[in-house]
Coordinates of C-alpha atoms in Angstrom, one line a residue:
Chain Z
X1 CA 5.5 -3.1 -11.2
X2 CA 3.5 0.1 -11.8
X3 CA 0.3 -1.5 -10.6
X4 CA 2.0 -2.9 -7.5
X5 CA 3.4 0.5 -6.8
X6 CA -0.2 1.9 -6.9
X7 CA -1.1 -0.5 -4.1
X8 CA 2.0 0.6 -2.2
X9 CA 1.0 4.2 -2.6
X10 CA -2.5 3.4 -1.5
X11 CA -1.1 1.5 1.4
X12 CA 1.0 4.4 2.4
X13 CA -2.1 6.6 2.5
X14 CA -4.3 4.2 4.3
X15 CA -1.6 2.9 6.5
X16 CA -2.2 -0.8 5.8
X17 CA 1.5 -1.6 5.2
X18 CA 4.4 -1.2 7.4
X19 CA 2.7 -0.6 10.8
X20 CA 5.4 0.5 13.1
X21 CA 8.0 0.5 10.4
X22 CA 8.5 4.3 10.5
X23 CA 9.2 6.0 13.8
X24 CA 7.6 9.3 12.8
X25 CA 4.0 9.2 11.6
X26 CA 2.7 12.5 10.1
X27 CA -0.8 12.5 11.5
X28 CA -2.6 10.4 14.0
X29 CA -3.4 7.0 12.5
X30 CA -1.1 7.5 9.5
X31 CA 1.9 5.4 8.7
X32 CA 4.6 6.5 6.4
X33 CA 7.6 8.7 6.3
X34 CA 7.3 12.2 7.6
X35 CA 7.3 14.4 4.6
X36 CA 8.6 17.9 5.1
X37 CA 5.8 20.4 4.1
X38 CA 6.1 24.1 3.9
X39 CA 2.7 25.7 3.5
X40 CA 4.0 29.2 3.3
X41 CA 4.2 29.4 -0.5
X42 CA 0.6 28.4 -1.1
X43 CA -1.5 25.3 -1.7
X44 CA -0.5 22.3 -3.8
X45 CA -2.0 21.4 -7.2
X46 CA -4.5 19.2 -5.4
X47 CA -5.0 18.5 -1.6
X48 CA -2.1 16.6 0.0
X49 CA -4.0 13.3 0.2
X50 CA -4.7 13.2 -3.5
X51 CA -1.2 14.4 -4.4
X52 CA 0.3 11.4 -2.8
X53 CA -1.6 9.1 -5.1
X54 CA -1.7 11.1 -8.3
X55 CA 1.5 13.2 -8.4
X56 CA 3.1 10.9 -10.9
X57 CA 0.2 11.2 -13.3
X58 CA 0.1 15.0 -12.9
X59 CA 3.8 15.1 -13.8
X60 CA 3.5 12.8 -16.7
X61 CA 0.5 14.7 -18.1
X62 CA 2.3 18.0 -17.7
X63 CA 5.4 16.6 -19.3
X64 CA 3.5 15.8 -22.5
X65 CA 1.8 19.2 -22.4
X66 CA 5.2 20.9 -22.3
X67 CA 6.8 18.7 -24.9
X68 CA 4.0 18.7 -27.4
X69 CA 2.1 21.9 -26.7
X70 CA 4.8 24.2 -25.2
X71 CA 2.7 24.8 -22.1
X72 CA 4.9 26.2 -19.3
X73 CA 4.7 27.9 -15.9
X74 CA 2.0 27.6 -13.2
X75 CA 1.9 25.2 -10.2
X76 CA 2.3 22.0 -12.3
X77 CA 5.7 23.0 -13.7
X78 CA 8.4 20.8 -12.3
X79 CA 10.3 23.8 -11.2
X80 CA 7.3 25.0 -9.2
X81 CA 7.0 21.6 -7.4
X82 CA 10.6 21.8 -6.5
X83 CA 10.4 25.5 -5.4
X84 CA 7.5 24.9 -3.0
X85 CA 8.9 21.6 -1.8
X86 CA 12.5 22.7 -1.4
X87 CA 14.2 21.3 1.6
X88 CA 17.1 23.3 3.0
X89 CA 20.1 21.8 4.6
X90 CA 20.1 22.7 8.3
X91 CA 23.8 23.3 8.4
X92 CA 24.4 25.2 5.2
X93 CA 21.0 26.6 4.4
X94 CA 21.4 25.5 0.8
X95 CA 18.6 23.6 -0.9
X96 CA 19.4 19.9 -0.9
X97 CA 19.7 17.9 -4.1
X98 CA 18.4 14.4 -4.7
X99 CA 21.8 13.2 -3.6
X100 CA 20.4 13.8 -0.1
X101 CA 17.8 11.4 1.4
X102 CA 16.1 14.5 2.8
X103 CA 15.1 15.7 -0.7
X104 CA 11.3 16.0 -0.8
X105 CA 11.0 13.6 -3.7
X106 CA 13.2 11.0 -2.0
X107 CA 11.6 10.7 1.4
X108 CA 8.7 8.5 0.2
X109 CA 10.4 7.0 -2.7
X110 CA 13.2 5.6 -0.6
X111 CA 10.5 4.2 1.8
X112 CA 8.5 2.7 -1.0
X113 CA 11.5 1.6 -3.1
X114 CA 10.5 3.7 -6.1
X115 CA 13.3 5.0 -8.3
X116 CA 12.2 7.3 -11.0
X117 CA 15.0 8.2 -13.4
X118 CA 14.0 11.8 -13.7
X119 CA 17.1 13.1 -12.0
X120 CA 19.5 11.8 -14.6
X121 CA 18.3 14.7 -16.7
X122 CA 16.4 17.1 -14.5
X123 CA 18.0 19.3 -12.0
X124 CA 16.6 18.5 -8.6
X125 CA 16.8 22.1 -7.2
X126 CA 15.1 25.0 -8.8
X127 CA 17.6 27.4 -10.4
X128 CA 15.9 30.4 -8.9
X129 CA 16.6 29.0 -5.4
X130 CA 20.3 28.6 -6.2
X131 CA 20.4 32.2 -7.5
X132 CA 18.7 33.3 -4.3
X133 CA 21.4 31.7 -2.2
X134 CA 24.1 33.5 -4.2
X135 CA 22.6 36.9 -5.1
X136 CA 21.3 39.3 -2.5
X137 CA 18.0 41.3 -2.7
X138 CA 20.0 44.2 -4.2
X139 CA 20.9 42.1 -7.2
X140 CA 24.6 41.9 -6.2
X141 CA 26.5 38.8 -5.3
X142 CA 26.4 38.3 -1.5
X143 CA 29.5 39.4 0.4
X144 CA 30.0 35.9 1.7
X145 CA 30.0 34.6 -1.9
X146 CA 32.4 37.2 -3.0
X147 CA 34.8 36.3 -0.2
X148 CA 34.6 32.6 -1.2
X149 CA 35.2 33.5 -4.9
X150 CA 38.3 35.5 -3.9
X151 CA 39.6 32.7 -1.7
X152 CA 39.1 30.3 -4.6
X153 CA 40.9 32.5 -7.1
X154 CA 43.7 33.0 -4.6
X155 CA 44.0 29.3 -4.0
X156 CA 43.9 28.4 -7.6
X157 CA 46.0 31.1 -9.2
X158 CA 47.7 32.9 -6.3
X159 CA 50.8 30.8 -6.0
X160 CA 51.5 30.3 -9.7
X161 CA 52.9 33.6 -11.2
Chain L
X1 CA 18.5 32.3 3.3
X2 CA 21.6 31.5 5.1
X3 CA 23.9 33.5 7.4
X4 CA 27.5 34.0 6.6
X5 CA 28.8 32.0 9.5
X6 CA 27.0 28.8 8.3
X7 CA 28.2 29.3 4.8
X8 CA 31.9 29.7 5.9
X9 CA 31.6 26.5 7.9
X10 CA 30.8 24.6 4.7
X11 CA 33.5 26.5 2.9
X12 CA 36.2 25.2 5.1
X13 CA 34.7 21.8 5.6
X14 CA 33.8 20.6 2.1
X15 CA 36.1 21.4 -0.8
X16 CA 34.0 19.9 -3.5
X17 CA 30.7 21.5 -2.6
X18 CA 32.5 24.8 -2.3
X19 CA 33.8 24.7 -5.8
X20 CA 30.3 23.8 -7.0
X21 CA 29.0 26.8 -5.2
X22 CA 31.5 29.0 -6.8
X23 CA 30.7 27.7 -10.2
X24 CA 27.1 28.2 -9.5
X25 CA 27.8 31.7 -8.4
X26 CA 29.6 32.5 -11.5
X27 CA 26.7 31.2 -13.6
X28 CA 24.1 33.0 -11.5
X29 CA 26.1 36.1 -11.9
X30 CA 26.2 35.7 -15.7
X31 CA 22.5 35.0 -15.8
X32 CA 21.8 38.1 -13.8
X33 CA 23.6 40.2 -16.4
X34 CA 21.7 38.4 -19.2
X35 CA 18.4 38.9 -17.4
X36 CA 19.1 42.7 -17.2
X37 CA 19.7 42.9 -20.9
X38 CA 16.5 41.0 -21.7
X39 CA 14.4 43.5 -19.7
X40 CA 16.0 46.4 -21.5
X41 CA 15.1 44.8 -24.7
X42 CA 11.4 45.5 -24.3
X43 CA 9.7 44.3 -21.1
X44 CA 9.3 40.6 -22.2
X45 CA 6.3 40.9 -24.5
X46 CA 7.8 42.0 -27.8
X47 CA 11.5 41.5 -28.1
X48 CA 13.9 43.0 -30.6
X49 CA 17.3 41.7 -31.5
X50 CA 20.0 44.0 -32.5
X51 CA 19.0 43.4 -36.1
X52 CA 15.4 44.3 -35.3
X53 CA 13.8 40.9 -35.4
X54 CA 10.6 40.3 -33.6
X55 CA 9.3 37.2 -31.8
X56 CA 5.6 37.4 -31.4
X57 CA 4.9 36.7 -27.7
X58 CA 3.3 33.4 -26.7
X59 CA 2.2 33.4 -23.1
X60 CA 3.9 30.6 -21.1
X61 CA 0.5 28.9 -20.3
X62 CA -0.8 29.1 -23.9
X63 CA -0.5 26.1 -26.3
X64 CA 1.6 26.4 -29.4
X65 CA 0.2 28.2 -32.4
X66 CA 0.3 25.8 -35.4
X67 CA 0.1 28.8 -37.8
X68 CA 3.6 29.7 -36.8
X69 CA 6.8 28.4 -38.2
X70 CA 9.9 29.5 -36.4
X71 CA 13.0 30.2 -38.5
X72 CA 16.2 32.1 -38.7
X73 CA 18.2 34.0 -41.2
X74 CA 22.0 34.0 -40.6
X75 CA 24.0 36.7 -42.4
X76 CA 27.4 35.1 -42.9
X77 CA 28.9 38.4 -44.0
X78 CA 28.5 39.7 -40.5
X79 CA 29.8 36.5 -39.0
X80 CA 33.6 36.4 -38.3
X81 CA 36.1 33.6 -38.0
X82 CA 37.0 33.2 -34.3
X83 CA 33.8 34.7 -32.8
X84 CA 32.2 32.1 -30.7
X85 CA 29.6 34.3 -28.9
X86 CA 26.6 32.4 -30.1
X87 CA 28.2 29.1 -29.2
X88 CA 29.2 30.3 -25.8
X89 CA 25.7 31.7 -25.2
X90 CA 24.2 28.4 -26.1
X91 CA 26.5 26.5 -23.8
X92 CA 25.6 28.9 -21.0
X93 CA 21.9 28.7 -21.6
X94 CA 21.6 25.0 -22.2
X95 CA 24.4 23.7 -20.0
X96 CA 26.6 21.7 -22.3
X97 CA 30.3 21.7 -22.8
X98 CA 32.4 20.5 -25.7
X99 CA 36.0 20.5 -26.8
X100 CA 36.2 21.8 -30.3
X101 CA 36.0 18.9 -32.8
X102 CA 35.5 16.3 -30.0
X103 CA 33.8 13.2 -31.5
X104 CA 31.8 12.4 -28.4
X105 CA 31.0 15.7 -26.5
X106 CA 27.5 17.1 -26.6
X107 CA 27.2 19.9 -29.2
X108 CA 24.2 22.0 -30.0
X109 CA 25.8 24.6 -32.2
X110 CA 29.2 24.9 -33.8
X111 CA 31.1 27.4 -35.9
X112 CA 32.2 26.0 -39.3
X113 CA 34.8 27.7 -41.5
X114 CA 34.5 26.9 -45.2
X115 CA 36.9 27.8 -48.0
X116 CA 36.4 27.8 -51.7
X117 CA 39.5 26.0 -53.0
X118 CA 39.2 27.6 -56.4
X119 CA 39.4 31.2 -55.2
X120 CA 40.6 30.9 -51.6
X121 CA 37.4 32.7 -50.4
X122 CA 36.8 31.9 -46.7
X123 CA 33.7 32.3 -44.5
X124 CA 32.6 31.4 -41.1
X125 CA 29.1 30.4 -40.1
X126 CA 27.2 28.8 -37.2
X127 CA 25.5 25.5 -37.8
X128 CA 22.9 24.0 -35.5
X129 CA 19.7 22.0 -35.9
X130 CA 18.2 23.4 -39.1
X131 CA 14.6 22.8 -38.0
X132 CA 13.6 21.2 -41.2
X133 CA 10.0 21.1 -42.4
X134 CA 10.7 17.5 -43.6
X135 CA 13.1 16.4 -40.9
X136 CA 14.9 13.0 -41.7
X137 CA 15.5 12.5 -38.0
X138 CA 11.8 12.4 -37.3
X139 CA 11.2 10.0 -40.2
X140 CA 13.6 7.4 -38.9
X141 CA 12.9 7.6 -35.1
X142 CA 11.4 4.2 -34.0
X143 CA 9.8 5.6 -30.9
X144 CA 8.5 9.0 -31.9
X145 CA 10.9 10.7 -29.6
X146 CA 12.4 12.7 -32.5
X147 CA 9.6 15.1 -33.0
X148 CA 8.5 18.3 -34.8
X149 CA 6.3 20.6 -32.8
X150 CA 3.3 22.4 -34.3
X151 CA 5.4 25.6 -34.6
X152 CA 8.1 23.9 -36.6
X153 CA 10.7 23.4 -33.8
X154 CA 12.4 20.0 -34.1
X155 CA 13.5 18.5 -30.9
X156 CA 14.0 15.2 -28.9
X157 CA 11.3 14.2 -26.5
X158 CA 13.9 12.6 -24.2
X159 CA 11.3 10.9 -22.1
X160 CA 10.7 8.3 -24.9
X161 CA 14.2 8.4 -26.5
X162 CA 15.9 5.0 -26.3
X163 CA 19.3 6.3 -27.4
X164 CA 19.4 4.2 -30.7
X165 CA 21.0 7.2 -32.5
X166 CA 19.2 6.6 -35.9
X167 CA 18.4 10.3 -35.9
X168 CA 22.1 11.1 -35.7
X169 CA 22.8 9.0 -38.7
X170 CA 19.9 10.5 -40.6
X171 CA 20.6 14.2 -40.0
X172 CA 22.5 15.7 -42.9
X173 CA 23.7 18.5 -40.7
X174 CA 25.3 16.5 -37.9
X175 CA 23.1 18.5 -35.5
X176 CA 22.5 15.8 -33.0
X177 CA 24.7 14.3 -30.3
X178 CA 24.5 11.5 -27.9
X179 CA 25.1 12.0 -24.2
X180 CA 27.8 9.5 -23.2
X181 CA 28.3 10.5 -19.6
X182 CA 26.3 11.4 -16.6
X183 CA 25.8 15.1 -16.2
X184 CA 26.5 16.2 -12.6
X185 CA 23.8 18.1 -10.8
X186 CA 25.7 21.4 -10.7
X187 CA 26.2 21.3 -14.5
X188 CA 22.6 20.7 -15.2
X189 CA 20.4 23.6 -16.4
X190 CA 16.8 23.5 -15.3
X191 CA 15.3 24.3 -18.7
X192 CA 17.5 22.1 -20.8
X193 CA 17.5 18.7 -19.2
X194 CA 19.7 16.1 -20.8
X195 CA 21.2 12.9 -19.5
X196 CA 23.2 9.8 -20.3
X197 CA 21.8 7.4 -22.9
X198 CA 19.7 9.9 -24.8
X199 CA 20.2 12.0 -27.9
X200 CA 20.0 15.8 -27.6
X201 CA 20.1 18.7 -30.0
X202 CA 19.3 22.4 -30.4
X203 CA 15.7 23.0 -29.7
X204 CA 15.6 26.6 -30.8
X205 CA 15.6 27.4 -27.1
X206 CA 12.0 26.2 -26.9
X207 CA 11.8 27.2 -23.2
X208 CA 12.6 30.8 -24.2
X209 CA 10.5 30.9 -27.4
X210 CA 7.5 29.5 -25.4
X211 CA 7.8 32.4 -23.1
X212 CA 8.0 35.0 -25.9
X213 CA 11.8 35.4 -26.0
X214 CA 14.2 34.7 -28.8
X215 CA 16.9 32.0 -28.7
X216 CA 20.0 32.7 -26.7
X217 CA 22.4 32.5 -29.7
X218 CA 20.4 35.2 -31.6
X219 CA 20.3 37.4 -28.5
X220 CA 24.0 37.1 -27.9
X221 CA 25.2 37.8 -31.5
X222 CA 27.0 41.1 -31.2
X223 CA 26.6 41.8 -35.0
X224 CA 22.9 41.0 -35.1
X225 CA 23.7 38.4 -37.7
X226 CA 21.0 36.0 -36.5
X227 CA 17.5 37.1 -37.2
X228 CA 14.9 35.0 -35.5
X229 CA 11.2 35.1 -36.4
X230 CA 8.0 33.6 -37.9
X231 CA 8.5 32.3 -41.5
X232 CA 4.7 32.0 -41.9
X233 CA 3.9 35.6 -41.0
X234 CA 4.5 37.8 -44.0
X235 CA 4.8 40.8 -41.8
X236 CA 7.5 39.5 -39.5
X237 CA 10.9 41.2 -39.8
X238 CA 12.3 37.8 -40.9
X239 CA 9.9 37.3 -43.7
X240 CA 10.3 40.9 -44.9
X241 CA 14.1 40.5 -44.9
X242 CA 13.9 37.1 -46.7
X243 CA 11.7 38.7 -49.4
X244 CA 14.3 41.3 -50.2
X245 CA 17.5 39.3 -50.4
X246 CA 18.7 36.0 -51.8
X247 CA 19.1 33.4 -49.1
X248 CA 20.0 29.7 -49.1
X249 CA 19.5 26.5 -47.3
X250 CA 22.3 24.1 -46.6
X251 CA 21.9 21.0 -48.8
X252 CA 18.7 22.4 -50.4
X253 CA 18.9 19.5 -52.8
X254 CA 17.8 17.1 -50.1
X255 CA 14.4 18.7 -49.9
X256 CA 14.5 19.0 -46.1
X257 CA 13.2 22.6 -46.3
X258 CA 15.2 24.0 -43.5
X259 CA 13.9 26.7 -41.1
X260 CA 17.4 28.2 -40.9
X261 CA 18.5 30.1 -43.9
X262 CA 21.8 31.6 -44.7
X263 CA 22.5 34.7 -46.8
X264 CA 25.6 35.1 -49.0
X265 CA 26.4 31.4 -48.9
X266 CA 28.6 30.7 -52.0

C-alpha cells in the first residue's frame, strides 16, 4: 500500500495520473488538487516539489527525534507545519480543522485516498493560532469574544436562579 | 484575524462551534495567565519553583542529556486533603478529564488519601507515573512503545502502541490508563496528543522539560510541595534536599527505583 502510494505521489507530481480529473491545476502542465500556499511566513523545510514526495518521511523522522531525543521546535515540528499551512475559513476567519476538506493536509490526501491516522491524537490546528483568534495583541480577550462569553453565561445560567 | 461581524455571524448560526470557541477562549485565557507566571519565574532559562527547585535548561533543539535523571520529591506534610491544584494543572496542561474514581477515564495524576488504621493518622498525596529506573511497564511491552528516555522519563510512544494494556497490568502504581473514547478536536492539547485505542500516562510534562521548564503540577502547587530536579546532579536543589532528609519510594520492595520520592511517608 505504501509503495503504491509512492507511485501515486510521484504521479501527482509528474501529472501522469488523473489527467483532467481536477478542475484546478496549480501550475501549467501540473495535475493535482490546488494546494493553498501562503508564502508569507517563510520557506518550507524543502522546496515544494520535494515536500510533496517526502513530507511523510520528514514527519516520521521528526516524530522519532522528538519521542526518543526530546528534540523540539524549528520548521519540522508538526505545530510549525500547521502554523505555516493554516487555512482559514472564509466566513469565520477561524483556522479550519481536519474536519474540513479544505484543511491543508486533506486536500491531497482526499484526492489520493490517503488516510493517515495522525488526527485521532494530534490537534489539527496549532494552539497559538487558536489563541490568536481569541486574544488580542494587548493580551486581553477580544471584545467580540467577551460578548460571546457573556451571552453564553446568560443563556446557560441566566434563567435559572 | 477576523472582524467582529464575521464572528457574530457564526455565533448566531452554529451553536456547537460557538460553545467550542468559548471553551477554547476560557482555556486560552487560563494559559495566558499561566504564561505570565512562567515569565516572572525567571525568563525561561533557569526556573525556580516556590520551593526553590531548579530545572537545568535544555534548549528545545538539543537532544536529551543522558547524564540527567529527572526526579521529584513530594513533601506530604505540605499536601492537604481536598487540594487538587496539581491534578487540575495537569488536566489543563495535558487535556484529559476524569471523574474521581472512574474506572475508565484517562488519569495522569490523582490524589490519594491514606489512613493508618492503628492510629487514625491520615495523609494526602499525589500519585502519578513514578518514572522508575527499572520500569515494569517497559519490560512487558511487546512493541517497545512503553519506553524510558535517556533522561529517565518513562512514557508511551503512542505511534507504536497497539493498545494491549500489558503495561497497565504491570504498573504497581496504577499510573497508566487506556483511552476508550475518541477525543474531540477542541479538547485536544497540541503538546499532549492522545487518542482512542492507546495507553497514555504522565510523561513528566516532557514537552515542558525539553524546553527547560518544570512540570505543570510542580509549578501549580501552592505549597511548593513538589520539588522537581535532576537526581544525578549532586548540586541540584533536589539532590541537596534529598541528602538532608529521609525520603521514601512507594513499594520500594519491588526494586523499581522510582524517580519520585515522598518525604514523611509512614
